[in-house]
Amino acid sequence: MDDPFVIVGGDAAGMSAASKAKRADPELDVIVFERGEWVSYAACGMPYYVKGTVEDLEDLVAVTPEEFREDRDVDLRTGHEVIAIDREEKTVTVEADGEQFEQPYGSVLIGTGARAVEPPFDGLELEGVYTLRSMDEADAIESFVTDREPERAAIVGGGYVGIEMAEALTERGVDVSIFEMLPRTLQPFGEQTAEIVEDHLRDQGVDLHLETAVQGFGGDGRVETVELEAETVAADLVVVGVGVTPNVDLAEKAGIELGPTGAIATDEYGRTNDEDVYAAGDCAEATNVVTGEPDHVPLALTANRAGRAIGSTVTGDPTPTGGTAGTAIVKAFELGAARTGVIDEDRALEAGFDPVSVTVQVPTRPHYYPGATDLTVTLVADRDSKRVLGASLVGRDGAKRIDTVATAVDTGLTVGELESLDLAYAPPFSPVWDPVLTAAKVLSGTIEG
Amino acid sequence: MDDPFVIVGGDAAGMSAASKAKRADPELDVIVFERGEWVSYAACGMPYYVKGTVEDLEDLVAVTPEEFREDRDVDLRTGHEVIAIDREEKTVTVEADGEQFEQPYGSVLIGTGARAVEPPFDGLELEGVYTLRSMDEADAIESFVTDREPERAAIVGGGYVGIEMAEALTERGVDVSIFEMLPRTLQPFGEQTAEIVEDHLRDQGVDLHLETAVQGFGGDGRVETVELEAETVAADLVVVGVGVTPNVDLAEKAGIELGPTGAIATDEYGRTNDEDVYAAGDCAEATNVVTGEPDHVPLALTANRAGRAIGSTVTGDPTPTGGTAGTAIVKAFELGAARTGVIDEDRALEAGFDPVSVTVQVPTRPHYYPGATDLTVTLVADRDSKRVLGASLVGRDGAKRIDTVATAVDTGLTVGELESLDLAYAPPFSPVWDPVLTAAKVLSGTIEG
């Protein structure tokens, strides 16, 4: 009998790997150690629990521990923390209920995820100050809003989480301020999209402070203020969402190599520098399909896909984990914003491209069909090869059109090839030239001068 | 001075070519002869005029004749019919106001469009019997509904037009029956999609008669009945929408070759067998991107794109007209149905493929996010090469996701490559695995069996 497939961490990557491995080889022992109590939960749904859109926190769980154990025959052990990997002995050291034991493995998957970055703010320990990285914190914020009825929330960070939480808390009747250190929100989406989102946030009553560094929080036991450089503003609820950092301590201690992004380096099959040790999800790198370089994109699909691929690989069917285009979409009140590929000029230059971009505003339906709204499309290509590098979209409707560009980016299409795609048209759904095609047309013209 | 670029027909292909040619070479004389009075109109919008969604018929005009003449400097002549092309002399014979004249050309574009097929039904001449192929007919149907308040409409043909008109007339308070000769509606969308649309049509009160041949219409001056083989049913309004046939008489008379589909054969630049004679739009063939064979897909984007490309080509910048994937989308009451590529089994076999298909039903959002509805995705691939051949989608939401598959089909992706695309996920927009990815996953599994 083979030594078991041991998985460290029971969320997207880990549980996808466990399920796939068990399905592919029911004889293989698959053991998942999860230090917390929640497994296989949709972290991306947490803001919607705070908002009240999702009624029960349990609704965010895709598959329950019982289902994993009983239906999928996965040996899932919650409350179990892996504290060391001994690659010589091929064992992991597990701590549970204050006891430790060794578990032998045939192969092991590190799926330890990422944690919220906690800047060195004073007052992080005050009551009413949260990050949003775990189900327990989502629960705590929701309870806090319900029980304490805060009046003024300060959100530190204008990324996805910040913007989703701004929407959630506004919906709950809380006045929201966002404090972002950089000159704009939604950094990976580019300036054109961010500006439209920012105007919309202001229209929705969010008090947006850009280029504003937070120093800390004040209060007596419970948070009362946010300390800025020049002033102090009142806040009785704080959510810090300034990004995540991969959990790599366990891997590092075991001599597993990290990549240039600081996440765990992997090959195309998700293998680390030890061929029996895999890594996937928010703790690991993935290959960027545009640059061909290692990238750290802690998003759900990448984690699910890589986990699933590794589940196949360890059971004898080597399956690449797939690249990432960094495709993302976020709802900001009434707007949808999406991005894919490389859109940042500096990053494109660094990767050896000569980026050219256009931004066009195109209605999502013909002028005569009611309900048309503008979609603003920023499309970026390499001047020389004309290859599509990336795009960002924003509008009330149609942000999912990013998938067309994601497909083009992933397959290395040129702007001309993107422009000549046969996309679907009928008045209730699109103008004759889909906004993506229009952007490609305009960008073609710009490149050809 | 060059002889003018003469365009026969002032709709999508013709006016796109005229505008592009004038923009590329303002010195070139561009003359458009249009036998009717309407130019550059959105035929696809006509059902929505009858429905009442679009208020003025003029709203369907993208660019007015005055704008073409004054802003774009196109010599547009409505009410002018080209009745012959003399390829030796390089002239066209034009008839207007009962007079004829010869117009020399340097190059000529045949953009004569298509016309509604009129089966040999008795009673086609009765008042209240319409096709829907011209703006004047859209106007006439709308007026008829408003003035005569018909109670029972019979729609002959269950294609796009039939279904869009069923929705339009139901909205106007008319009881609608559809008579379709074949065992199903929406033939090019495949059985799985058609069945869902059919159930929905019935739910919406449409009386659907499949495998039902119409023999003709009865009535005394005005239509009163539809004559079937076995029975006669009452109808005081009839719309015949059984397909279109390309207008190729002018081309044939001039010795221009037709292709296997019966439409005008063209090369990749839209050239016919005469290098100075181009053809584009609903009268011409386009190359199917899946089969590589000539195809006749009389849809708006193909026409616009080909016209525009020919406008570039005739002004010295040879531009391929682009292929067609036969991508189409249609609204059927609350549903959207879409298709792309080759999905018909016989057609795939004929083209040398060994088609395998799966149909999956996937919610368009995570289970916990409200408003999720099912999207039914039928995905077809070649067993041997695993190349994606086509897809059909249907659901209340998300049919525009066909564009992802259209892109995959156009670029020749395999099912595995489609499955590993990095598509956008966030709970308000999609489940982690977009329905298209799920279909690809399932189809991969089926092929690998």
PDB file of N, CA, C and O in Angstrom, chain A residues 55-93:
ATOM      1  N   GLU A  55     -27.192  34.693   3.808  1.00  0.00           N
ATOM      2  CA  GLU A  55     -27.808  34.684   5.126  1.00  0.00           C
ATOM      3  C   GLU A  55     -26.977  33.964   6.191  1.00  0.00           C
ATOM      4  O   GLU A  55     -26.741  34.494   7.264  1.00  0.00           O
ATOM      5  N   ASP A  56     -26.556  32.756   5.863  1.00  0.00           N
ATOM      6  CA  ASP A  56     -25.794  31.974   6.835  1.00  0.00           C
ATOM      7  C   ASP A  56     -24.350  31.838   6.402  1.00  0.00           C
ATOM      8  O   ASP A  56     -24.085  31.568   5.233  1.00  0.00           O
ATOM      9  N   LEU A  57     -23.458  31.964   7.346  1.00  0.00           N
ATOM     10  CA  LEU A  57     -22.045  31.806   7.047  1.00  0.00           C
ATOM     11  C   LEU A  57     -21.788  30.420   6.458  1.00  0.00           C
ATOM     12  O   LEU A  57     -20.958  30.249   5.565  1.00  0.00           O
ATOM     13  N   GLU A  58     -22.534  29.434   6.942  1.00  0.00           N
ATOM     14  CA  GLU A  58     -22.379  28.056   6.457  1.00  0.00           C
ATOM     15  C   GLU A  58     -22.690  27.942   4.958  1.00  0.00           C
ATOM     16  O   GLU A  58     -22.223  27.015   4.296  1.00  0.00           O
ATOM     17  N   ASP A  59     -23.493  28.881   4.456  1.00  0.00           N
ATOM     18  CA  ASP A  59     -23.813  28.827   3.023  1.00  0.00           C
ATOM     19  C   ASP A  59     -22.563  28.959   2.161  1.00  0.00           C
ATOM     20  O   ASP A  59     -22.555  28.558   0.992  1.00  0.00           O
ATOM     21  N   LEU A  60     -21.519  29.564   2.719  1.00  0.00           N
ATOM     22  CA  LEU A  60     -20.296  29.775   1.946  1.00  0.00           C
ATOM     23  C   LEU A  60     -19.457  28.505   1.819  1.00  0.00           C
ATOM     24  O   LEU A  60     -18.477  28.467   1.089  1.00  0.00           O
ATOM     25  N   VAL A  61     -19.843  27.484   2.562  1.00  0.00           N
ATOM     26  CA  VAL A  61     -19.106  26.226   2.497  1.00  0.00           C
ATOM     27  C   VAL A  61     -19.615  25.423   1.307  1.00  0.00           C
ATOM     28  O   VAL A  61     -20.802  25.124   1.213  1.00  0.00           O
ATOM     29  N   ALA A  62     -18.697  25.104   0.397  1.00  0.00           N
ATOM     30  CA  ALA A  62     -19.085  24.389  -0.825  1.00  0.00           C
ATOM     31  C   ALA A  62     -19.386  22.926  -0.520  1.00  0.00           C
ATOM     32  O   ALA A  62     -20.382  22.374  -0.962  1.00  0.00           O
ATOM     33  N   VAL A  63     -18.505  22.317   0.256  1.00  0.00           N
ATOM     34  CA  VAL A  63     -18.659  20.909   0.619  1.00  0.00           C
ATOM     35  C   VAL A  63     -18.359  20.835   2.111  1.00  0.00           C
ATOM     36  O   VAL A  63     -17.365  21.381   2.584  1.00  0.00           O
ATOM     37  N   THR A  64     -19.210  20.207   2.868  1.00  0.00           N
ATOM     38  CA  THR A  64     -19.002  20.168   4.318  1.00  0.00           C
ATOM     39  C   THR A  64     -17.961  19.111   4.688  1.00  0.00           C
ATOM     40  O   THR A  64     -17.715  18.176   3.916  1.00  0.00           O
ATOM     41  N   PRO A  65     -17.371  19.245   5.872  1.00  0.00           N
ATOM     42  CA  PRO A  65     -16.423  18.216   6.331  1.00  0.00           C
ATOM     43  C   PRO A  65     -17.045  16.827   6.296  1.00  0.00           C
ATOM     44  O   PRO A  65     -16.391  15.857   5.898  1.00  0.00           O
ATOM     45  N   GLU A  66     -18.299  16.722   6.671  1.00  0.00           N
ATOM     46  CA  GLU A  66     -18.960  15.412   6.669  1.00  0.00           C
ATOM     47  C   GLU A  66     -19.013  14.829   5.257  1.00  0.00           C
ATOM     48  O   GLU A  66     -18.782  13.635   5.043  1.00  0.00           O
ATOM     49  N   GLU A  67     -19.335  15.686   4.280  1.00  0.00           N
ATOM     50  CA  GLU A  67     -19.393  15.205   2.894  1.00  0.00           C
ATOM     51  C   GLU A  67     -18.023  14.734   2.421  1.00  0.00           C
ATOM     52  O   GLU A  67     -17.907  13.718   1.735  1.00  0.00           O
ATOM     53  N   PHE A  68     -16.982  15.484   2.795  1.00  0.00           N
ATOM     54  CA  PHE A  68     -15.641  15.047   2.414  1.00  0.00           C
ATOM     55  C   PHE A  68     -15.335  13.690   3.021  1.00  0.00           C
ATOM     56  O   PHE A  68     -14.792  12.801   2.372  1.00  0.00           O
ATOM     57  N   ARG A  69     -15.707  13.555   4.286  1.00  0.00           N
ATOM     58  CA  ARG A  69     -15.365  12.311   4.976  1.00  0.00           C
ATOM     59  C   ARG A  69     -16.209  11.151   4.485  1.00  0.00           C
ATOM     60  O   ARG A  69     -15.694  10.084   4.159  1.00  0.00           O
ATOM     61  N   GLU A  70     -17.514  11.389   4.440  1.00  0.00           N
ATOM     62  CA  GLU A  70     -18.391  10.261   4.156  1.00  0.00           C
ATOM     63  C   GLU A  70     -18.562   9.987   2.666  1.00  0.00           C
ATOM     64  O   GLU A  70     -18.389   8.868   2.209  1.00  0.00           O
ATOM     65  N   ASP A  71     -18.858  11.034   1.898  1.00  0.00           N
ATOM     66  CA  ASP A  71     -19.118  10.796   0.480  1.00  0.00           C
ATOM     67  C   ASP A  71     -17.834  10.646  -0.318  1.00  0.00           C
ATOM     68  O   ASP A  71     -17.783   9.900  -1.287  1.00  0.00           O
ATOM     69  N   ARG A  72     -16.816  11.402   0.067  1.00  0.00           N
ATOM     70  CA  ARG A  72     -15.607  11.380  -0.764  1.00  0.00           C
ATOM     71  C   ARG A  72     -14.469  10.574  -0.143  1.00  0.00           C
ATOM     72  O   ARG A  72     -13.409  10.475  -0.724  1.00  0.00           O
ATOM     73  N   ASP A  73     -14.702  10.044   1.039  1.00  0.00           N
ATOM     74  CA  ASP A  73     -13.738   9.163   1.701  1.00  0.00           C
ATOM     75  C   ASP A  73     -12.376   9.824   1.899  1.00  0.00           C
ATOM     76  O   ASP A  73     -11.330   9.190   1.773  1.00  0.00           O
ATOM     77  N   VAL A  74     -12.408  11.132   2.168  1.00  0.00           N
ATOM     78  CA  VAL A  74     -11.175  11.860   2.456  1.00  0.00           C
ATOM     79  C   VAL A  74     -11.004  11.898   3.974  1.00  0.00           C
ATOM     80  O   VAL A  74     -11.953  12.206   4.703  1.00  0.00           O
ATOM     81  N   ASP A  75      -9.801  11.574   4.425  1.00  0.00           N
ATOM     82  CA  ASP A  75      -9.519  11.582   5.865  1.00  0.00           C
ATOM     83  C   ASP A  75      -9.199  13.023   6.277  1.00  0.00           C
ATOM     84  O   ASP A  75      -8.048  13.429   6.330  1.00  0.00           O
ATOM     85  N   LEU A  76     -10.242  13.768   6.526  1.00  0.00           N
ATOM     86  CA  LEU A  76     -10.113  15.200   6.803  1.00  0.00           C
ATOM     87  C   LEU A  76     -10.052  15.435   8.307  1.00  0.00           C
ATOM     88  O   LEU A  76     -10.955  15.041   9.034  1.00  0.00           O
ATOM     89  N   ARG A  77      -8.980  16.083   8.733  1.00  0.00           N
ATOM     90  CA  ARG A  77      -8.841  16.325  10.180  1.00  0.00           C
ATOM     91  C   ARG A  77      -8.709  17.812  10.430  1.00  0.00           C
ATOM     92  O   ARG A  77      -7.658  18.414  10.227  1.00  0.00           O
ATOM     93  N   THR A  78      -9.782  18.393  10.873  1.00  0.00           N
ATOM     94  CA  THR A  78      -9.749  19.811  11.229  1.00  0.00           C
ATOM     95  C   THR A  78      -9.133  19.944  12.622  1.00  0.00           C
ATOM     96  O   THR A  78      -9.012  18.958  13.362  1.00  0.00           O
ATOM     97  N   GLY A  79      -8.709  21.164  12.973  1.00  0.00           N
ATOM     98  CA  GLY A  79      -8.037  21.364  14.253  1.00  0.00           C
ATOM     99  C   GLY A  79      -6.676  20.695  14.314  1.00  0.00           C
ATOM    100  O   GLY A  79      -6.138  20.492  15.405  1.00  0.00           O
ATOM    101  N   HIS A  80      -6.130  20.370  13.166  1.00  0.00           N
ATOM    102  CA  HIS A  80      -4.821  19.715  13.090  1.00  0.00           C
ATOM    103  C   HIS A  80      -3.863  20.618  12.333  1.00  0.00           C
ATOM    104  O   HIS A  80      -4.096  20.917  11.158  1.00  0.00           O
ATOM    105  N   GLU A  81      -2.775  21.011  13.005  1.00  0.00           N
ATOM    106  CA  GLU A  81      -1.816  21.885  12.352  1.00  0.00           C
ATOM    107  C   GLU A  81      -0.519  21.142  12.043  1.00  0.00           C
ATOM    108  O   GLU A  81       0.057  20.507  12.925  1.00  0.00           O
ATOM    109  N   VAL A  82      -0.101  21.240  10.791  1.00  0.00           N
ATOM    110  CA  VAL A  82       1.193  20.654  10.419  1.00  0.00           C
ATOM    111  C   VAL A  82       2.263  21.681  10.772  1.00  0.00           C
ATOM    112  O   VAL A  82       2.225  22.810  10.287  1.00  0.00           O
ATOM    113  N   ILE A  83       3.205  21.293  11.639  1.00  0.00           N
ATOM    114  CA  ILE A  83       4.201  22.265  12.084  1.00  0.00           C
ATOM    115  C   ILE A  83       5.584  21.999  11.499  1.00  0.00           C
ATOM    116  O   ILE A  83       6.483  22.831  11.605  1.00  0.00           O
ATOM    117  N   ALA A  84       5.768  20.850  10.846  1.00  0.00           N
ATOM    118  CA  ALA A  84       7.052  20.593  10.209  1.00  0.00           C
ATOM    119  C   ALA A  84       6.899  19.518   9.142  1.00  0.00           C
ATOM    120  O   ALA A  84       6.001  18.671   9.217  1.00  0.00           O
ATOM    121  N   ILE A  85       7.759  19.608   8.145  1.00  0.00           N
ATOM    122  CA  ILE A  85       7.833  18.564   7.115  1.00  0.00           C
ATOM    123  C   ILE A  85       9.261  18.035   7.147  1.00  0.00           C
ATOM    124  O   ILE A  85      10.208  18.802   7.006  1.00  0.00           O
ATOM    125  N   ASP A  86       9.413  16.741   7.347  1.00  0.00           N
ATOM    126  CA  ASP A  86      10.729  16.126   7.313  1.00  0.00           C
ATOM    127  C   ASP A  86      10.864  15.402   5.978  1.00  0.00           C
ATOM    128  O   ASP A  86      10.319  14.315   5.786  1.00  0.00           O
ATOM    129  N   ARG A  87      11.596  16.026   5.071  1.00  0.00           N
ATOM    130  CA  ARG A  87      11.666  15.500   3.713  1.00  0.00           C
ATOM    131  C   ARG A  87      12.547  14.273   3.608  1.00  0.00           C
ATOM    132  O   ARG A  87      12.393  13.476   2.677  1.00  0.00           O
ATOM    133  N   GLU A  88      13.475  14.129   4.549  1.00  0.00           N
ATOM    134  CA  GLU A  88      14.311  12.927   4.564  1.00  0.00           C
ATOM    135  C   GLU A  88      13.469  11.715   4.940  1.00  0.00           C
ATOM    136  O   GLU A  88      13.465  10.708   4.253  1.00  0.00           O
ATOM    137  N   GLU A  89      12.767  11.889   6.052  1.00  0.00           N
ATOM    138  CA  GLU A  89      11.957  10.781   6.568  1.00  0.00           C
ATOM    139  C   GLU A  89      10.620  10.652   5.847  1.00  0.00           C
ATOM    140  O   GLU A  89       9.905   9.677   6.011  1.00  0.00           O
ATOM    141  N   LYS A  90      10.287  11.700   5.065  1.00  0.00           N
ATOM    142  CA  LYS A  90       8.973  11.765   4.420  1.00  0.00           C
ATOM    143  C   LYS A  90       7.830  11.630   5.447  1.00  0.00           C
ATOM    144  O   LYS A  90       6.958  10.751   5.336  1.00  0.00           O
ATOM    145  N   THR A  91       7.913  12.520   6.409  1.00  0.00           N
ATOM    146  CA  THR A  91       6.838  12.594   7.397  1.00  0.00           C
ATOM    147  C   THR A  91       6.492  14.060   7.641  1.00  0.00           C
ATOM    148  O   THR A  91       7.308  14.946   7.395  1.00  0.00           O
ATOM    149  N   VAL A  92       5.294  14.299   8.094  1.00  0.00           N
ATOM    150  CA  VAL A  92       4.949  15.629   8.601  1.00  0.00           C
ATOM    151  C   VAL A  92       4.671  15.509  10.087  1.00  0.00           C
ATOM    152  O   VAL A  92       4.209  14.459  10.564  1.00  0.00           O
ATOM    153  N   THR A  93       5.011  16.578  10.819  1.00  0.00           N
ATOM    154  CA  THR A  93       4.707  16.612  12.243  1.00  0.00           C
ATOM    155  C   THR A  93       3.409  17.402  12.420  1.00  0.00           C
ATOM    156  O   THR A  93       3.277  18.512  11.929  1.00  0.00           O
TER     157      THR A  93
END
